[in-house]
């Protein structure tokens, strides 16, 4: 039991979701994440977009650029966090993504103390929602047809690109 006595990650960071935005604000920032997804699509990439919001302002935005950069870690949320750069604390931020974060992006959100994650949809991909919730994040799934259909169309047209993104090897 080498980890006995060590503080679990979920107890290291106190997450407060009292800055949960209202419905109008959520819609307008999810629209910005969707805009990022379309930017990715125009570049020939996977249409997933993300923005990070703090005190009602976007402080970083990004989209999946795995194909564009040849970088398997260039998911939308990671691209967005890289655009934000260093922050002393993520405690008053809200991360928006058109797709419920995967294990890597959920891990980054857990690690850096993001308290609220708002996802456009969670139908495409078996996600890490419960893992984030276990770690104290408040997760909202907007279940938007627009986000689902945009990604579904891409996945249907480019199955190998999509499966590579989620780490599934096709036969
Ligand atoms: Zn991801």
GROMACS .gro file of C-alpha atoms and ligand atoms in nm:
model
  172
    1UNK     CA    1   0.000   0.000   0.000
    2UNK     CA    2   0.257   0.259  -0.107
    3UNK     CA    3  -0.005   0.533  -0.142
    4UNK     CA    4  -0.139   0.495   0.208
    5UNK     CA    5  -0.135   0.825   0.393
    6UNK     CA    6  -0.095   1.034   0.079
    7UNK     CA    7  -0.352   1.303   0.004
    8UNK     CA    8  -0.582   1.209  -0.284
    9UNK     CA    9  -0.591   1.458  -0.574
   10UNK     CA   10  -0.956   1.537  -0.503
   11UNK     CA   11  -0.864   1.660  -0.154
   12UNK     CA   12  -0.573   1.873  -0.272
   13UNK     CA   13  -0.788   2.118  -0.466
   14UNK     CA   14  -1.106   2.269  -0.329
   15UNK     CA   15  -1.345   2.331  -0.618
   16UNK     CA   16  -1.622   2.584  -0.583
   17UNK     CA   17  -1.891   2.594  -0.853
   18UNK     CA   18  -2.073   2.899  -0.715
   19UNK     CA   19  -1.979   3.093  -1.031
   20UNK     CA   20  -2.194   2.857  -1.243
   21UNK     CA   21  -2.312   3.077  -1.531
   22UNK     CA   22  -2.676   3.127  -1.624
   23UNK     CA   23  -2.838   2.974  -1.932
   24UNK     CA   24  -2.781   3.277  -2.158
   25UNK     CA   25  -2.412   3.298  -2.075
   26UNK     CA   26  -2.371   2.923  -2.121
   27UNK     CA   27  -2.532   2.943  -2.464
   28UNK     CA   28  -2.318   3.231  -2.583
   29UNK     CA   29  -1.991   3.068  -2.474
   30UNK     CA   30  -2.088   2.727  -2.610
   31UNK     CA   31  -2.155   2.906  -2.940
   32UNK     CA   32  -1.794   3.027  -2.927
   33UNK     CA   33  -1.672   2.670  -2.867
   34UNK     CA   34  -1.882   2.558  -3.165
   35UNK     CA   35  -1.725   2.837  -3.372
   36UNK     CA   36  -1.384   2.694  -3.278
   37UNK     CA   37  -1.500   2.347  -3.386
   38UNK     CA   38  -1.594   2.485  -3.728
   39UNK     CA   39  -1.255   2.659  -3.751
   40UNK     CA   40  -1.097   2.317  -3.701
   41UNK     CA   41  -1.317   2.163  -3.968
   42UNK     CA   42  -1.215   2.434  -4.215
   43UNK     CA   43  -0.851   2.345  -4.153
   44UNK     CA   44  -0.923   1.980  -4.234
   45UNK     CA   45  -0.922   1.884  -3.868
   46UNK     CA   46  -1.158   1.716  -3.627
   47UNK     CA   47  -1.446   1.949  -3.536
   48UNK     CA   48  -1.414   1.984  -3.161
   49UNK     CA   49  -1.379   2.327  -3.004
   50UNK     CA   50  -1.319   2.467  -2.658
   51UNK     CA   51  -1.304   2.797  -2.471
   52UNK     CA   52  -1.198   2.881  -2.117
   53UNK     CA   53  -1.398   3.156  -1.949
   54UNK     CA   54  -1.316   3.356  -1.640
   55UNK     CA   55  -1.538   3.626  -1.492
   56UNK     CA   56  -1.755   3.635  -1.803
   57UNK     CA   57  -1.465   3.669  -2.050
   58UNK     CA   58  -1.295   3.421  -2.279
   59UNK     CA   59  -0.930   3.392  -2.173
   60UNK     CA   60  -0.836   3.116  -2.414
   61UNK     CA   61  -0.978   2.928  -2.707
   62UNK     CA   62  -0.874   2.630  -2.912
   63UNK     CA   63  -0.977   2.342  -3.130
   64UNK     CA   64  -0.859   1.992  -3.200
   65UNK     CA   65  -0.541   2.023  -3.409
   66UNK     CA   66  -0.412   1.668  -3.394
   67UNK     CA   67  -0.416   1.634  -3.772
   68UNK     CA   68  -0.292   1.988  -3.837
   69UNK     CA   69  -0.001   1.956  -3.590
   70UNK     CA   70   0.059   1.580  -3.613
   71UNK     CA   71   0.026   1.588  -3.235
   72UNK     CA   72  -0.184   1.321  -3.063
   73UNK     CA   73  -0.226   1.540  -2.754
   74UNK     CA   74  -0.359   1.843  -2.945
   75UNK     CA   75  -0.719   1.794  -2.836
   76UNK     CA   76  -0.944   2.102  -2.824
   77UNK     CA   77  -0.930   2.142  -2.447
   78UNK     CA   78  -0.551   2.103  -2.436
   79UNK     CA   79  -0.513   2.347  -2.727
   80UNK     CA   80  -0.734   2.590  -2.533
   81UNK     CA   81  -0.538   2.549  -2.208
   82UNK     CA   82  -0.213   2.605  -2.396
   83UNK     CA   83  -0.359   2.927  -2.538
   84UNK     CA   84  -0.448   3.039  -2.184
   85UNK     CA   85  -0.093   2.985  -2.069
   86UNK     CA   86   0.004   2.997  -1.705
   87UNK     CA   87  -0.260   3.093  -1.452
   88UNK     CA   88  -0.198   3.110  -1.080
   89UNK     CA   89  -0.531   2.942  -1.028
   90UNK     CA   90  -0.810   2.803  -1.241
   91UNK     CA   91  -1.054   2.820  -0.952
   92UNK     CA   92  -1.291   3.077  -1.104
   93UNK     CA   93  -1.286   2.939  -1.458
   94UNK     CA   94  -1.538   2.746  -1.667
   95UNK     CA   95  -1.417   2.511  -1.941
   96UNK     CA   96  -1.648   2.472  -2.239
   97UNK     CA   97  -1.603   2.195  -2.492
   98UNK     CA   98  -1.827   2.083  -2.775
   99UNK     CA   99  -1.762   1.724  -2.665
  100UNK     CA  100  -1.745   1.580  -2.313
  101UNK     CA  101  -1.372   1.565  -2.231
  102UNK     CA  102  -1.181   1.243  -2.290
  103UNK     CA  103  -0.957   1.091  -2.022
  104UNK     CA  104  -0.661   1.314  -2.114
  105UNK     CA  105  -0.860   1.637  -2.112
  106UNK     CA  106  -1.056   1.536  -1.802
  107UNK     CA  107  -0.720   1.465  -1.639
  108UNK     CA  108  -0.593   1.814  -1.726
  109UNK     CA  109  -0.913   1.966  -1.583
  110UNK     CA  110  -0.873   1.765  -1.263
  111UNK     CA  111  -0.504   1.844  -1.237
  112UNK     CA  112  -0.533   2.221  -1.277
  113UNK     CA  113  -0.835   2.271  -1.054
  114UNK     CA  114  -1.096   2.362  -1.312
  115UNK     CA  115  -1.423   2.355  -1.112
  116UNK     CA  116  -1.684   2.357  -1.391
  117UNK     CA  117  -1.688   2.177  -1.725
  118UNK     CA  118  -1.971   2.239  -1.972
  119UNK     CA  119  -1.995   1.996  -2.262
  120UNK     CA  120  -2.192   2.030  -2.585
  121UNK     CA  121  -2.273   1.663  -2.598
  122UNK     CA  122  -2.182   1.326  -2.456
  123UNK     CA  123  -2.340   1.091  -2.709
  124UNK     CA  124  -2.046   1.040  -2.941
  125UNK     CA  125  -1.797   0.904  -2.696
  126UNK     CA  126  -1.791   0.713  -2.367
  127UNK     CA  127  -1.646   0.994  -2.163
  128UNK     CA  128  -1.479   1.063  -1.834
  129UNK     CA  129  -1.774   1.250  -1.684
  130UNK     CA  130  -1.798   1.036  -1.372
  131UNK     CA  131  -1.426   1.048  -1.311
  132UNK     CA  132  -1.440   1.429  -1.314
  133UNK     CA  133  -1.740   1.428  -1.081
  134UNK     CA  134  -1.562   1.193  -0.843
  135UNK     CA  135  -1.287   1.452  -0.832
  136UNK     CA  136  -1.526   1.729  -0.735
  137UNK     CA  137  -1.587   1.893  -1.072
  138UNK     CA  138  -1.935   2.008  -1.161
  139UNK     CA  139  -2.013   1.879  -1.509
  140UNK     CA  140  -2.297   1.996  -1.732
  141UNK     CA  141  -2.398   1.812  -2.049
  142UNK     CA  142  -2.601   2.038  -2.280
  143UNK     CA  143  -2.677   1.745  -2.513
  144UNK     CA  144  -2.693   1.969  -2.820
  145UNK     CA  145  -2.792   1.817  -3.154
  146UNK     CA  146  -2.564   2.062  -3.335
  147UNK     CA  147  -2.252   1.935  -3.155
  148UNK     CA  148  -2.349   1.573  -3.195
  149UNK     CA  149  -2.432   1.599  -3.565
  150UNK     CA  150  -2.120   1.797  -3.653
  151UNK     CA  151  -1.894   1.533  -3.502
  152UNK     CA  152  -2.102   1.235  -3.615
  153UNK     CA  153  -2.083   1.355  -3.976
  154UNK     CA  154  -1.706   1.387  -3.949
  155UNK     CA  155  -1.667   1.046  -3.780
  156UNK     CA  156  -1.884   0.881  -4.048
  157UNK     CA  157  -1.685   1.041  -4.328
  158UNK     CA  158  -1.343   0.983  -4.169
  159UNK     CA  159  -1.369   0.677  -3.944
  160UNK     CA  160  -0.997   0.614  -3.924
  161UNK     CA  161  -0.918   0.974  -3.825
  162UNK     CA  162  -1.184   0.970  -3.557
  163UNK     CA  163  -1.080   0.633  -3.415
  164UNK     CA  164  -0.719   0.747  -3.399
  165UNK     CA  165  -0.835   1.045  -3.194
  166UNK     CA  166  -0.998   0.830  -2.930
  167UNK     CA  167  -0.723   0.568  -2.932
  168UNK     CA  168  -0.920   0.289  -3.100
  169UNK     CA  169  -0.745   0.076  -3.356
  170UNK     CA  170  -0.959  -0.034  -3.647
  171UNK     CA  171  -0.923  -0.390  -3.777
  172LIG    ZN1  172  -0.943   1.512  -2.510
   0.00000   0.00000   0.00000
